[in-house]
Coordinates of C-alpha atoms in Angstrom, one line a residue:
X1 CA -11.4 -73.4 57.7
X2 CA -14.7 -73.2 55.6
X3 CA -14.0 -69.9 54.9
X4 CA -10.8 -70.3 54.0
X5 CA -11.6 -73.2 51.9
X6 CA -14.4 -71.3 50.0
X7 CA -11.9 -68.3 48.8
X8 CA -9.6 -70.7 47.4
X9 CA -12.5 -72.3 45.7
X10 CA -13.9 -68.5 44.2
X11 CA -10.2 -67.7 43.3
X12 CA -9.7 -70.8 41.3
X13 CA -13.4 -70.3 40.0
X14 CA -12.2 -67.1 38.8
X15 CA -9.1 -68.2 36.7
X16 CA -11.3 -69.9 34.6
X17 CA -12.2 -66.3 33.1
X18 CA -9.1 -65.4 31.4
X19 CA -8.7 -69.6 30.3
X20 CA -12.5 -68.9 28.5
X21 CA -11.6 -65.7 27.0
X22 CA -8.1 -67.6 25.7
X23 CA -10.1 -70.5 24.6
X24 CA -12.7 -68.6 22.5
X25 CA -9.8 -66.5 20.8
X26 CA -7.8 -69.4 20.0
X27 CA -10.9 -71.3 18.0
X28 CA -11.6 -67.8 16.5
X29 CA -8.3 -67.4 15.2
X30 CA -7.6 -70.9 13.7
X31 CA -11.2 -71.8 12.2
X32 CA -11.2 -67.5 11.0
X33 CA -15.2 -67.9 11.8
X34 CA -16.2 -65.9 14.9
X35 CA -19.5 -67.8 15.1
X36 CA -21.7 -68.7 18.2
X37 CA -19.2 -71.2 19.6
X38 CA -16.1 -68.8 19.8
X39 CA -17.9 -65.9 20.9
X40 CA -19.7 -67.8 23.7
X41 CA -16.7 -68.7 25.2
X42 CA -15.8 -65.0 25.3
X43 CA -18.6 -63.6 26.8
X44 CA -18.5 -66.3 29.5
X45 CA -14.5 -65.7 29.9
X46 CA -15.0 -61.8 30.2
X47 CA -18.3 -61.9 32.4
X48 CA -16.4 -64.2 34.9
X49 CA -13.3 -62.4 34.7
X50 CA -15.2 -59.1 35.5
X51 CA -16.8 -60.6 38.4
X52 CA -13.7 -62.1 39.8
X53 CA -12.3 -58.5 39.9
X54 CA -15.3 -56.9 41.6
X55 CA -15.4 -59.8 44.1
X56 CA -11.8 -59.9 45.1
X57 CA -12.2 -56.1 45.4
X58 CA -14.9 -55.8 47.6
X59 CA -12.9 -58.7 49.9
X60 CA -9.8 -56.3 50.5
X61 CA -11.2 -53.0 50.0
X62 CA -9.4 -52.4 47.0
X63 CA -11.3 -49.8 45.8
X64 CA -10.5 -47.3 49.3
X65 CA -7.7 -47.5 48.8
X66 CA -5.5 -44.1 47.8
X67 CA -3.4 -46.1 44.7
X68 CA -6.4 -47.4 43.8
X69 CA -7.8 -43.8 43.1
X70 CA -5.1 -42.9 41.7
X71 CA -4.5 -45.8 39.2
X72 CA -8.1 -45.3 38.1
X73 CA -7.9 -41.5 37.6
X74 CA -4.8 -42.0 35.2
X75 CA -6.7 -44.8 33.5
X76 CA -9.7 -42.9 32.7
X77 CA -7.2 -39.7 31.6
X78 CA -5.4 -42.0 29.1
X79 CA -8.9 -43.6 28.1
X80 CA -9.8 -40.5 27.5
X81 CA -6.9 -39.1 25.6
X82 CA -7.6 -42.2 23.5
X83 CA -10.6 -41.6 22.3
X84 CA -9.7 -37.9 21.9
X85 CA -6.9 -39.1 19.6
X86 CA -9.4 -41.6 18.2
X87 CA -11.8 -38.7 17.4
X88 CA -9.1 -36.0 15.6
X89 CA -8.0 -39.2 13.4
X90 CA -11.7 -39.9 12.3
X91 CA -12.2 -36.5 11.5
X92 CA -9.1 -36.0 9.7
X93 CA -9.8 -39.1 7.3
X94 CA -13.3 -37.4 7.1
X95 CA -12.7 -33.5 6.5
X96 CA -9.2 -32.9 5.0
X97 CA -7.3 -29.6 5.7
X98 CA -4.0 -29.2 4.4
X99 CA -1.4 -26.4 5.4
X100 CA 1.5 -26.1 2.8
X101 CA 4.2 -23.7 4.6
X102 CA 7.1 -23.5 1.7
X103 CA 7.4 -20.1 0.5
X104 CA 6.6 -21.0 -3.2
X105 CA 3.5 -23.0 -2.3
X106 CA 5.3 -26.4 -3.9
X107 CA 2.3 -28.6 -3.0
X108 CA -0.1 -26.6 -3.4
X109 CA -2.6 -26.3 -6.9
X110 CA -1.8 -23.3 -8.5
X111 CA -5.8 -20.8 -8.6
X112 CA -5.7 -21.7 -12.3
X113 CA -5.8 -25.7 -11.7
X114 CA -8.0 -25.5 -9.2
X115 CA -10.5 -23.4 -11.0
X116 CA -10.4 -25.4 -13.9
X117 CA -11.2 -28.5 -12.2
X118 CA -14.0 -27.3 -10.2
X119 CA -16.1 -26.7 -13.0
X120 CA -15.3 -29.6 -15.1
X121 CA -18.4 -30.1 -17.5
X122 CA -17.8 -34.1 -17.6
X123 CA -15.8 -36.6 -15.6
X124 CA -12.4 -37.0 -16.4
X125 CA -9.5 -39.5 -15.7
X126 CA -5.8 -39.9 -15.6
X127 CA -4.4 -42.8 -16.8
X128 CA -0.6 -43.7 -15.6
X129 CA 0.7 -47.1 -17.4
X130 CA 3.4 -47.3 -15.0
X131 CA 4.5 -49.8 -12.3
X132 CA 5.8 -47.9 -10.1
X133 CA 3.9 -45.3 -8.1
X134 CA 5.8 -42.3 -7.5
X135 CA 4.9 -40.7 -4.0
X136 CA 5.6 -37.5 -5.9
X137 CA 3.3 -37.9 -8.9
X138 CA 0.6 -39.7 -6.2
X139 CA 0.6 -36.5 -4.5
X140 CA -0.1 -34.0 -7.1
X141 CA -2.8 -36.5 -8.8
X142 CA -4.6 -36.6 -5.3
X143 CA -4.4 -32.7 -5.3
X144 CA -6.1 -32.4 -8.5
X145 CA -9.0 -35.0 -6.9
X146 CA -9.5 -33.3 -4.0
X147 CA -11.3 -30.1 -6.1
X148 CA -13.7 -32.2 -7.7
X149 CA -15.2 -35.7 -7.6
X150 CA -15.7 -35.7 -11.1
X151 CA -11.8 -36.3 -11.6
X152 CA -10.0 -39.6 -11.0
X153 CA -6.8 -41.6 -11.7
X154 CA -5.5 -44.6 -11.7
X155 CA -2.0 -46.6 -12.2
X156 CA -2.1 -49.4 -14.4
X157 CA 0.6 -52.3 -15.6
X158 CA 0.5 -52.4 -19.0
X159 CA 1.4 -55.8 -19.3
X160 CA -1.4 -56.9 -16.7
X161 CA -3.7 -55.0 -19.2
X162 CA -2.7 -55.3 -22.7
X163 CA -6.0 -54.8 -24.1
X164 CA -6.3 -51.2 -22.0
X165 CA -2.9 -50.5 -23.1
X166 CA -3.1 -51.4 -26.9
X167 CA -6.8 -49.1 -26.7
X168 CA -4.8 -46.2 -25.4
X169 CA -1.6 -46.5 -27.7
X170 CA 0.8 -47.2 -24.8
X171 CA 4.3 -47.5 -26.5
X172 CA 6.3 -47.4 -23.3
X173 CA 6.3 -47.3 -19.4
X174 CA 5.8 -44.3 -17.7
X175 CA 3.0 -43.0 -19.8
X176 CA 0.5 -40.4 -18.6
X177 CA -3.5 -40.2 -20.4
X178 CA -6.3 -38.0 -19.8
X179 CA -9.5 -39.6 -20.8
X180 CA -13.2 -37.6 -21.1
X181 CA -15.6 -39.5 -22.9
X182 CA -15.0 -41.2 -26.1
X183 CA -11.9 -38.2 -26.0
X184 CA -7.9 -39.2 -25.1
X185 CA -4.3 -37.6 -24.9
X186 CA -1.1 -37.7 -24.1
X187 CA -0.1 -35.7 -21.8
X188 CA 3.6 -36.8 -21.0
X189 CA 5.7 -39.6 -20.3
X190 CA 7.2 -39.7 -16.4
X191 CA 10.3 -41.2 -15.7
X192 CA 13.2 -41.0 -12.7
X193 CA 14.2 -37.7 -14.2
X194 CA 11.1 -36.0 -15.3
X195 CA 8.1 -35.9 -12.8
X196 CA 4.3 -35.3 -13.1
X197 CA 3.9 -31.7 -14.6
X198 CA 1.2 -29.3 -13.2
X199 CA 1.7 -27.4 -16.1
X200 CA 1.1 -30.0 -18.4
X201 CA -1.6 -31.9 -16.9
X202 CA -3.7 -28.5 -16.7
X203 CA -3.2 -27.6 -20.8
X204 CA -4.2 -30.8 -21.5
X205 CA -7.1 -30.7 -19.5
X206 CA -8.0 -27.6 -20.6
X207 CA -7.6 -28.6 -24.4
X208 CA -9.6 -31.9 -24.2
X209 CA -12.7 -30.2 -22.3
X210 CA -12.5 -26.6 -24.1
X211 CA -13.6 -27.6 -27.7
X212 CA -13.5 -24.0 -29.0
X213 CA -9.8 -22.9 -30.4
X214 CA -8.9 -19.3 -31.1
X215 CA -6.6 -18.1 -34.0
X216 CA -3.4 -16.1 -33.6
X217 CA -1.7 -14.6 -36.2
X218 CA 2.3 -13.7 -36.2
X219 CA 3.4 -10.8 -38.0
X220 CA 6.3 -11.5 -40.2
X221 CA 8.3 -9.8 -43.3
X222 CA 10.0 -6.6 -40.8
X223 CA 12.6 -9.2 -38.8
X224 CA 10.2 -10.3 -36.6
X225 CA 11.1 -12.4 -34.4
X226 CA 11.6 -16.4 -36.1
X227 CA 8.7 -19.1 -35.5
X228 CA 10.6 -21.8 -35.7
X229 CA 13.5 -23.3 -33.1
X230 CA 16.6 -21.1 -33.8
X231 CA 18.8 -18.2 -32.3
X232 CA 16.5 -15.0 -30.6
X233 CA 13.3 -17.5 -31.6
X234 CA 10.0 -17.8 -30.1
X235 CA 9.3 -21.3 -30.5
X236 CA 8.8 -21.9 -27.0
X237 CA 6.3 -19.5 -26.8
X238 CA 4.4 -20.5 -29.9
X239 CA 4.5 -24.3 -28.8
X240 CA 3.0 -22.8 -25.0
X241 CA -0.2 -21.0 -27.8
X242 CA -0.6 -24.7 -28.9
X243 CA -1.1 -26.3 -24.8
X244 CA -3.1 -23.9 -24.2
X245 CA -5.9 -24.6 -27.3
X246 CA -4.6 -21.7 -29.6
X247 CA -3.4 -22.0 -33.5
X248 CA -0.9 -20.1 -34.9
X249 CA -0.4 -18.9 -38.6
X250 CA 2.5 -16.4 -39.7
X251 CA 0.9 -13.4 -41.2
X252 CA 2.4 -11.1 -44.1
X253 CA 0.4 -8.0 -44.3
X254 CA 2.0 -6.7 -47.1
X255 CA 0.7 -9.9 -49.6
X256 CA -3.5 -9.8 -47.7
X257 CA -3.5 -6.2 -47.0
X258 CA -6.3 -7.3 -44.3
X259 CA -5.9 -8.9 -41.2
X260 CA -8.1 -12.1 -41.5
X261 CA -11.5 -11.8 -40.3
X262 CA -10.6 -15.3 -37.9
X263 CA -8.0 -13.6 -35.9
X264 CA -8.4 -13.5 -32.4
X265 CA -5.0 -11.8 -31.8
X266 CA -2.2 -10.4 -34.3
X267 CA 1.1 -10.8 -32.5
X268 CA 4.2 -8.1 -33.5
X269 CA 6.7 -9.7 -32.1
X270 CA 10.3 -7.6 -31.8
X271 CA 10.3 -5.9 -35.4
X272 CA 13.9 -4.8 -36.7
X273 CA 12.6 -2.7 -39.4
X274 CA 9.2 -0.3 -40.2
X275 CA 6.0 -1.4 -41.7
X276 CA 4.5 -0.1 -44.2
X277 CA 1.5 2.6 -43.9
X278 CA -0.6 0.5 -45.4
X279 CA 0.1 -2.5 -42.5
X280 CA 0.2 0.3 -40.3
X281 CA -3.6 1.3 -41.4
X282 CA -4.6 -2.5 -41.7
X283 CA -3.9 -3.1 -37.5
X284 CA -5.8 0.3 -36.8
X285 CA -8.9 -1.2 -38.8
X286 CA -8.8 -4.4 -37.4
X287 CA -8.7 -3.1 -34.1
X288 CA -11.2 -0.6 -34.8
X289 CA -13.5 -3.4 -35.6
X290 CA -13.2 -5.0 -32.3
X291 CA -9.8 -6.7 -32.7
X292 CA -6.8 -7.7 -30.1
X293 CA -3.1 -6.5 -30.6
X294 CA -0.1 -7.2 -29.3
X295 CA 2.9 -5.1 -29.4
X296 CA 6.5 -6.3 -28.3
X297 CA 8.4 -3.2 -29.3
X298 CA 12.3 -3.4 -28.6
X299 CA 14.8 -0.3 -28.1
X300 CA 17.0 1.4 -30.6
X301 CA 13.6 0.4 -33.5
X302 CA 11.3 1.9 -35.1
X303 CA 8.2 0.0 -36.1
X304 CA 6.2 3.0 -37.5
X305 CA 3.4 2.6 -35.4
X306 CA 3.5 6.2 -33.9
X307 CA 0.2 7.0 -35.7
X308 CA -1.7 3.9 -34.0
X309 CA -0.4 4.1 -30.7
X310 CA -1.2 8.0 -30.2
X311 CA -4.8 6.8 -30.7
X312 CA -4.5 4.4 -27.7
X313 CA -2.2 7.4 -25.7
X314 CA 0.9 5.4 -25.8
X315 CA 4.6 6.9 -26.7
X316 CA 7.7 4.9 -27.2
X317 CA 10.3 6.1 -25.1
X318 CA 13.7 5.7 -27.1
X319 CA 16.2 5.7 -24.3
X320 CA 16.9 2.0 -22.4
X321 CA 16.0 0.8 -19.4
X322 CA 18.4 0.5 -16.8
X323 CA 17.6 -1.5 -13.4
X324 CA 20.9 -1.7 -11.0
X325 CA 18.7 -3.7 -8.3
X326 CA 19.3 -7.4 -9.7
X327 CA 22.6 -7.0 -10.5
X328 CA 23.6 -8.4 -7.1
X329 CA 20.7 -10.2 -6.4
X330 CA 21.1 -12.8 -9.5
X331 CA 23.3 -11.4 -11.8
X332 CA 21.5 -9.6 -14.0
X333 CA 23.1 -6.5 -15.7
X334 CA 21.9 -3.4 -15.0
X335 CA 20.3 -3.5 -19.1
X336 CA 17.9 -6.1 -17.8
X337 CA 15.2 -4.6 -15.7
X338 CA 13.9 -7.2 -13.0
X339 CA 10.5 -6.4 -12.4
X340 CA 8.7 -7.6 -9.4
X341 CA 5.6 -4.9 -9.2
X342 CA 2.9 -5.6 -11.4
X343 CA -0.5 -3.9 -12.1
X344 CA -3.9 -4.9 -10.6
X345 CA -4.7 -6.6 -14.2
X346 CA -6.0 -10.7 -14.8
X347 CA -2.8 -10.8 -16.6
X348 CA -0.6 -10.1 -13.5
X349 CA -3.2 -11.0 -11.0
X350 CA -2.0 -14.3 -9.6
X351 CA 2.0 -12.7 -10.0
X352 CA 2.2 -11.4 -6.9
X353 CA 6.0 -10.4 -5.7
X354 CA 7.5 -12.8 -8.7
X355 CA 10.3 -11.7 -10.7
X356 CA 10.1 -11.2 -14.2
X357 CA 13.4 -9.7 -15.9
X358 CA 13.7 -8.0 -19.6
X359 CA 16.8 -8.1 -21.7
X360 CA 17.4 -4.7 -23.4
X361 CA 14.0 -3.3 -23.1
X362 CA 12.6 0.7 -23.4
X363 CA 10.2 2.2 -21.4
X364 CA 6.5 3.4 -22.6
X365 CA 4.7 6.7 -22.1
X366 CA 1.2 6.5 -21.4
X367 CA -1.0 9.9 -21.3
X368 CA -5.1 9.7 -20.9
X369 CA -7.0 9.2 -24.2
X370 CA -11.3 9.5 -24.2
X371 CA -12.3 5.9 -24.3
X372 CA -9.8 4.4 -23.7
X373 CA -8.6 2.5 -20.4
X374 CA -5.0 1.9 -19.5
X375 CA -3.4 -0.4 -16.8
X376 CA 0.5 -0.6 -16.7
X377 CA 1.6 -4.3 -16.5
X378 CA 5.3 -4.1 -15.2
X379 CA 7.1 -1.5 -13.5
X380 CA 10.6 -1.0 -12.4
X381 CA 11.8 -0.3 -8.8
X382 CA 12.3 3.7 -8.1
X383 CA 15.2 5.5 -8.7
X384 CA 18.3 5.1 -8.2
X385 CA 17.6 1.9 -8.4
X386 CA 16.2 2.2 -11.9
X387 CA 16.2 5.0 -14.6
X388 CA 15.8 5.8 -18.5
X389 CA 19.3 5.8 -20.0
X390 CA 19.5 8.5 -23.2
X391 CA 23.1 7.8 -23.6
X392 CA 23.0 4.2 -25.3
X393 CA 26.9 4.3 -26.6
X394 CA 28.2 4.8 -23.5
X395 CA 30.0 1.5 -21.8
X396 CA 29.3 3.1 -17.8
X397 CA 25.9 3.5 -17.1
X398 CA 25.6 6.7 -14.9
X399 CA 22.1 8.9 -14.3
X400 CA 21.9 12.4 -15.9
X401 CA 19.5 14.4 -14.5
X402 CA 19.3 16.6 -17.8
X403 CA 19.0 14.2 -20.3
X404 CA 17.5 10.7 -18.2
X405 CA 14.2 9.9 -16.4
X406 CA 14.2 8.9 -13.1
X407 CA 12.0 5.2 -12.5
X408 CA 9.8 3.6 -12.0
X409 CA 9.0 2.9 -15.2
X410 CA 6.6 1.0 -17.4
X411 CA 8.1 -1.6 -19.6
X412 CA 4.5 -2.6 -20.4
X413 CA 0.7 -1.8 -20.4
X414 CA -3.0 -2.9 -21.1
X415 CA -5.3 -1.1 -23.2
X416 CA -9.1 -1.6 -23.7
X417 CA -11.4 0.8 -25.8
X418 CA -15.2 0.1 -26.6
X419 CA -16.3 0.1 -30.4
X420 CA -19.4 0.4 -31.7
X421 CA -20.2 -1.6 -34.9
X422 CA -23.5 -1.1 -36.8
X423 CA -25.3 -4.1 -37.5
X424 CA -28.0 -3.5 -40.7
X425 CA -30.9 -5.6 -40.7
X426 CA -31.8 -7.0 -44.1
X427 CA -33.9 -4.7 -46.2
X428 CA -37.6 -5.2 -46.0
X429 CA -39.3 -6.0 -49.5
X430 CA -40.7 -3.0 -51.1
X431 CA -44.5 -2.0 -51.1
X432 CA -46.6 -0.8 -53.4
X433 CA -48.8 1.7 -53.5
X434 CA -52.5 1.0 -54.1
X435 CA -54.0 1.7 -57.6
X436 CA -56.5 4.1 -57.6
X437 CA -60.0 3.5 -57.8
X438 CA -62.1 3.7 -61.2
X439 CA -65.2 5.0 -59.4
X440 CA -62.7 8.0 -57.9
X441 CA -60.7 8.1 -61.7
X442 CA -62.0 11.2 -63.6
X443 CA -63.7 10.1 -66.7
X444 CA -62.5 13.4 -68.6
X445 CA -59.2 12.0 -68.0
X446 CA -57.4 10.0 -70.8
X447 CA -54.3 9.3 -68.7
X448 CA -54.1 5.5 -68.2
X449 CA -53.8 4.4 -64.7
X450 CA -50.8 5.1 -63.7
X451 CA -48.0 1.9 -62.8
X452 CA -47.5 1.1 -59.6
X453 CA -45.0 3.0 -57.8
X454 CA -42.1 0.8 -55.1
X455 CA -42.1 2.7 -52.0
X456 CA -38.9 1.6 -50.1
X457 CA -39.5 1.2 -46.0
X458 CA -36.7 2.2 -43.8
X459 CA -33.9 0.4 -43.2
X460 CA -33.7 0.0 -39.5
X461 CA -30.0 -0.1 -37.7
X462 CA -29.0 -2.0 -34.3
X463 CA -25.5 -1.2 -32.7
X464 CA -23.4 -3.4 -31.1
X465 CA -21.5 -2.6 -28.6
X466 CA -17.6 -4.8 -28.3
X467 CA -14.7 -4.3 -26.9
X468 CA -10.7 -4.1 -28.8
X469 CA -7.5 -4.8 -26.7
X470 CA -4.4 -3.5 -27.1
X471 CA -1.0 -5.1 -25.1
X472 CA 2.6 -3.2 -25.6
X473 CA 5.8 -4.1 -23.8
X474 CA 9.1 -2.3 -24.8
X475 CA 10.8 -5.5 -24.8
X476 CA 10.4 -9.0 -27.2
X477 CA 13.7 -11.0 -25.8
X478 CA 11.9 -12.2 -23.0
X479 CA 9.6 -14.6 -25.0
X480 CA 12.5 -15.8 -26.6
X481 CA 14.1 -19.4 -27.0
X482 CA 15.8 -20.1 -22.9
X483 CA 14.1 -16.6 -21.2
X484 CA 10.8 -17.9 -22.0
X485 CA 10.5 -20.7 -19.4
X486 CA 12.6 -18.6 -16.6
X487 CA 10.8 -17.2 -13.6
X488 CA 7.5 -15.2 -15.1
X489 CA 8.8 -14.7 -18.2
X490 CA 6.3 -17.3 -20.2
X491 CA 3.4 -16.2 -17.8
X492 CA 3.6 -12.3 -19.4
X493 CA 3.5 -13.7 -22.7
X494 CA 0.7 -16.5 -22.8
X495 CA -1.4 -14.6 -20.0
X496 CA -1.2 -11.1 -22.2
X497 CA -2.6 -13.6 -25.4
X498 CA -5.2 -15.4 -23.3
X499 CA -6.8 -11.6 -22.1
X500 CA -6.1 -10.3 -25.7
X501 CA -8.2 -13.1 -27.0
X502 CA -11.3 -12.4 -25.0
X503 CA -12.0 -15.7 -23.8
X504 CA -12.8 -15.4 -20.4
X505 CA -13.5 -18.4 -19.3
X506 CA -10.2 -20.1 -20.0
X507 CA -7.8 -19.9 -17.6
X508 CA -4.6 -18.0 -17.6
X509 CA -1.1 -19.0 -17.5
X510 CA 0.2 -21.5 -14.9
X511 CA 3.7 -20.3 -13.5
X512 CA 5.9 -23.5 -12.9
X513 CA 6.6 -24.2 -8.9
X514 CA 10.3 -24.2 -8.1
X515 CA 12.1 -24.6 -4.5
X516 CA 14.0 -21.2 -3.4
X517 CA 17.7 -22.6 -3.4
X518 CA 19.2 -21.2 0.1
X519 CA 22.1 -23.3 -0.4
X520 CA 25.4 -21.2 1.1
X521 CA 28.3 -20.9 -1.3
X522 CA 31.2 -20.6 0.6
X523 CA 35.2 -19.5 -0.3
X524 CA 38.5 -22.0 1.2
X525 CA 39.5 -19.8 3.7
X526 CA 35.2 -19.3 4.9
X527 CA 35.2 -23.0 5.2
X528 CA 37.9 -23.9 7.2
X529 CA 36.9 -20.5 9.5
X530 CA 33.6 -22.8 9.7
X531 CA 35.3 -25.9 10.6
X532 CA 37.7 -24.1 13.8
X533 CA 34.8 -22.4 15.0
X534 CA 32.8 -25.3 15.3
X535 CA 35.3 -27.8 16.4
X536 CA 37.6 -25.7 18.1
X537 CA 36.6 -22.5 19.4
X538 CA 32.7 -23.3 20.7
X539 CA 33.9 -26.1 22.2
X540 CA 36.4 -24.0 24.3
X541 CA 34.4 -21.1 25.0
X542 CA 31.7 -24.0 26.6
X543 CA 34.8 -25.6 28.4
X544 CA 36.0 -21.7 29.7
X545 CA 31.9 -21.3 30.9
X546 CA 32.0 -24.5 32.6
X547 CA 35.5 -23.9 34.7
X548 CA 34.3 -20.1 35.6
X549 CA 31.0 -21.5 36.9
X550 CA 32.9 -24.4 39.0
X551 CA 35.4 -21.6 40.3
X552 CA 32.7 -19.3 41.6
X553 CA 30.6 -22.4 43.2
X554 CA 34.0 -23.5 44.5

């Protein structure tokens, strides 16, 4: 009976474990102090309880037994699946690694981003005066701060700020500011329809840490192609110069006669009629003196500048380009060459398989020149799926093996050739020659001494040694108003101007991500086939399965 008594006695004892453990929790939660008193009680609770469970297992053997093994082997496996759980979350929160699996890379930094702000001089952050935090816009900000710790953001309510917003200029909601030092801009406004833009946020960082611009001159007065908004323009193109730090002026050669001596790149852009020898001569001296030219040429012209690209080893071919291969792809007629293959060049480094596609354009001849260094940009598929059409009047396309040539061909190239300039140092002051001695003058002699005589020194020379670009692509309706910001289009242009002007350091063009659209178009009569097949026929052919299979088991 004494025994008997004293279990009942340890049992009860041991109850008073869990009431301690619920005793200290409870004065925990409702005073929110976990001092000395709440955690006493918690200890005591959780010491007794423990020893209650080691007792009462030692008094029936608990611990022999088979389910007792068992239960502890599949607590220790989930204990341990715990912490290895535990451990892959604390190391993702520590060391980020990100996988982006859409084919276009949608959430992914294009090189040129990345690059730039990796080597970012000076801290810089984004501003966003908005309320609401867009998951979409949060993303790509976070991308941008994962390449550097000197870049930051941060969303603010402009009327929880007003003085931050009135410093800044905020007019509205949705505003986006990039901020370096005592420097800010604009670099859009977000709203429901228009999200966070890679493109834009890049330019703009680029412009407000790159304080060096570069000049680029347009050629005009030979129906070049119109600067401002309009039909066949390049507006587009000249306002994608300005994001990117250039500044454009329209040039008339025949008024200078001299390409400025600020010009970082002259731009002929899809001249209707000839120039003039004397513009002609003007671009062959500015590139012989180390200067950058580019060269949109289209078919069925003739620019007169034979004579200055036979010194690079370039030929305008006059008969079109025809390309058959995306006329069923996406609809482009077989006059508007979808290139896909480009040249191992920075301009078309980062292009990879990306279509490009050129309206009316004519292919280029390139033969080897001394000096000079050639790397076609863009080349059509072979043949048949691509050839030089002579016969420009006719309405049916068709190869002739006389008269056509057979792709792939070059709708555009890279040229660089070395020049040498001569760089005089200023002329050294003259010395004279020494008068000569009275004790070594002959007295017999009345000559007078004779005046002294300047001896000029040599004037020593240096060389210097620099480089002068040339671009050409038999096509200028690609850069144009609408083409300019489809597929590659705008990334040929700005990336040809950014190599041209020799600044190596700022990066090149940044194509805009888009999703692949693999939406199905489907006819009536495909649709309704779709709907009986589905309802209808699968569902009977599983039905016929099902009654052949109970037949043979039958």
């Amino acid at each position: 009976m004494k025994i008997v008594a004293k279990k009942k006695l340890w049992k009860y004892l041991f109850w008073l474990g869990p009431f301690l453990i619920s005793v200290g929790l409870t004065v925990g939660l409702v005073s929110q102090q976990w001092g000395l008193i709440p955690l006493a009680f918690l200890i005591a609770g959780i010491v007794i309880s423990g020893l209650g469970i080691i007792w009462q297992s030692y008094q029936s053997n608990w611990w022999r037994r088979r389910s007792t093994q068992a239960g502890t082997n599949a607590l220790v496996a989930t204990l341990a699946v715990l912490a290895i759980l535990g451990l892959i979350n604390f190391l993702g929160t520590r060391y980020h690694l990100r996988t982006d699996l859409t084919e276009t890379q949608l959430f992914t930094l294009a090189p040129q981003s990345r690059e730039l702000v990796r080597v970012l001089p000076q801290p810089v952050k984004v501003w966003v005066f908005d309320i609401n935090q867009n998951p979409q816009d949060r993303e790509l900000l976070e991308n941008y701060q994962r390449q550097s710790s000197k870049f930051k953001y941060e969303y603010i309510d402009p009327q929880a700020r007003p003085g931050l917003a009135e410093k800044f200029g905020v007019k509205d909601y949705g505003e986006v500011y990039l901020e370096s030092g005592d420097k800010r801009q604009l670099v859009q406004t977000v709203n429901e329809n228009e999200r966070l833009s890679e493109v834009r946020l890049t330019s703009r960082l680029q412009q407000l840490t790159n304080s060096t611009t570069a000049k680029v001159y347009l050629l005009q007065g030979h129906g070049e192609r119109q600067l401002s908004p309009g039909k066949g323009a390049i507006s587009q193109a000249i306002q994608g110069l300005g994001d990117k730090n250039f500044t454009t002026s329209p040039l008339n050669l025949g008024e200078t006669s001299k390409v400025p001596q600020d010009a970082a790149v002259v731009i002929v852009a899809g001249p209707k009629r000839g120039l003039f020898e004397g513009e002609v001569k003007a671009l062959q001296e500015y590139l012989n003196r180390g200067g950058n030219l580019l060269l949109m040429i289209d078919p069925n012209t003739d620019p007169k500048v034979d004579s200055l690209l036979q010194e690079w080893g370039v030929r305008l071919d006059n008969r079109l380009a025809v390309d058959v291969s995306g006329e069923s792809v996406v609809g482009l007629g077989p006059a508007t060459p979808l290139v896909t293959e480009y040249g191992q060049h920075p301009i078309t480094k980062d292009f990879r398989n990306g279509n490009s596609f050129y309206p009316i354009a004519r292919p280029l001849e390139i033969s080897s020149v001394p000096g000079v260094e050639a790397t076609p940009l863009l080349r059509t598929k072979p043949y048949p799926k691509s050839w030089a059409e002579s016969d420009l009047q006719s309405e049916k396309l068709e190869f002739n093996a006389d008269k056509d040539l057979k792709g792939p061909l070059t709708l555009g190239v890279a040229l660089t050739r070395k020049v040498v300039k001569s760089a005089s140092t200023p002329q050294a002051a003259p010395t004279l020659s020494p008068l000569p001695s009275p004790t070594t003058q002959s007295k017999a002699s009345p000559t007078p001494p004779a005046s002294p005589v300047p001896t000029p020194s040599p004037t020593p020379s240096s060389q210097i040694a620099t480089e002068s670009r040339l671009v050409v692509l038999g096509n200028s309706n690609f850069a144009t108003d609408g083409l300019f910001q489809q597929q590659l289009n705008g990334d040929v242009f700005l990336n040809s101007v950014t190599w041209l002007s020799q600044q190596e350091k700022q990066p090149l063009s940044i194509r805009p991500k888009e999703p692949k659209n693999r939406r199905i178009t489907l006819t009536t009569t495909q649709a309704n086939l779709l709907i009986l097949s589905s309802l209808l026929v699968l569902p009977l052919i599983g039905f016929a399965i099902a009654v052949i299979i109970w037949w043979k088991r039958r």
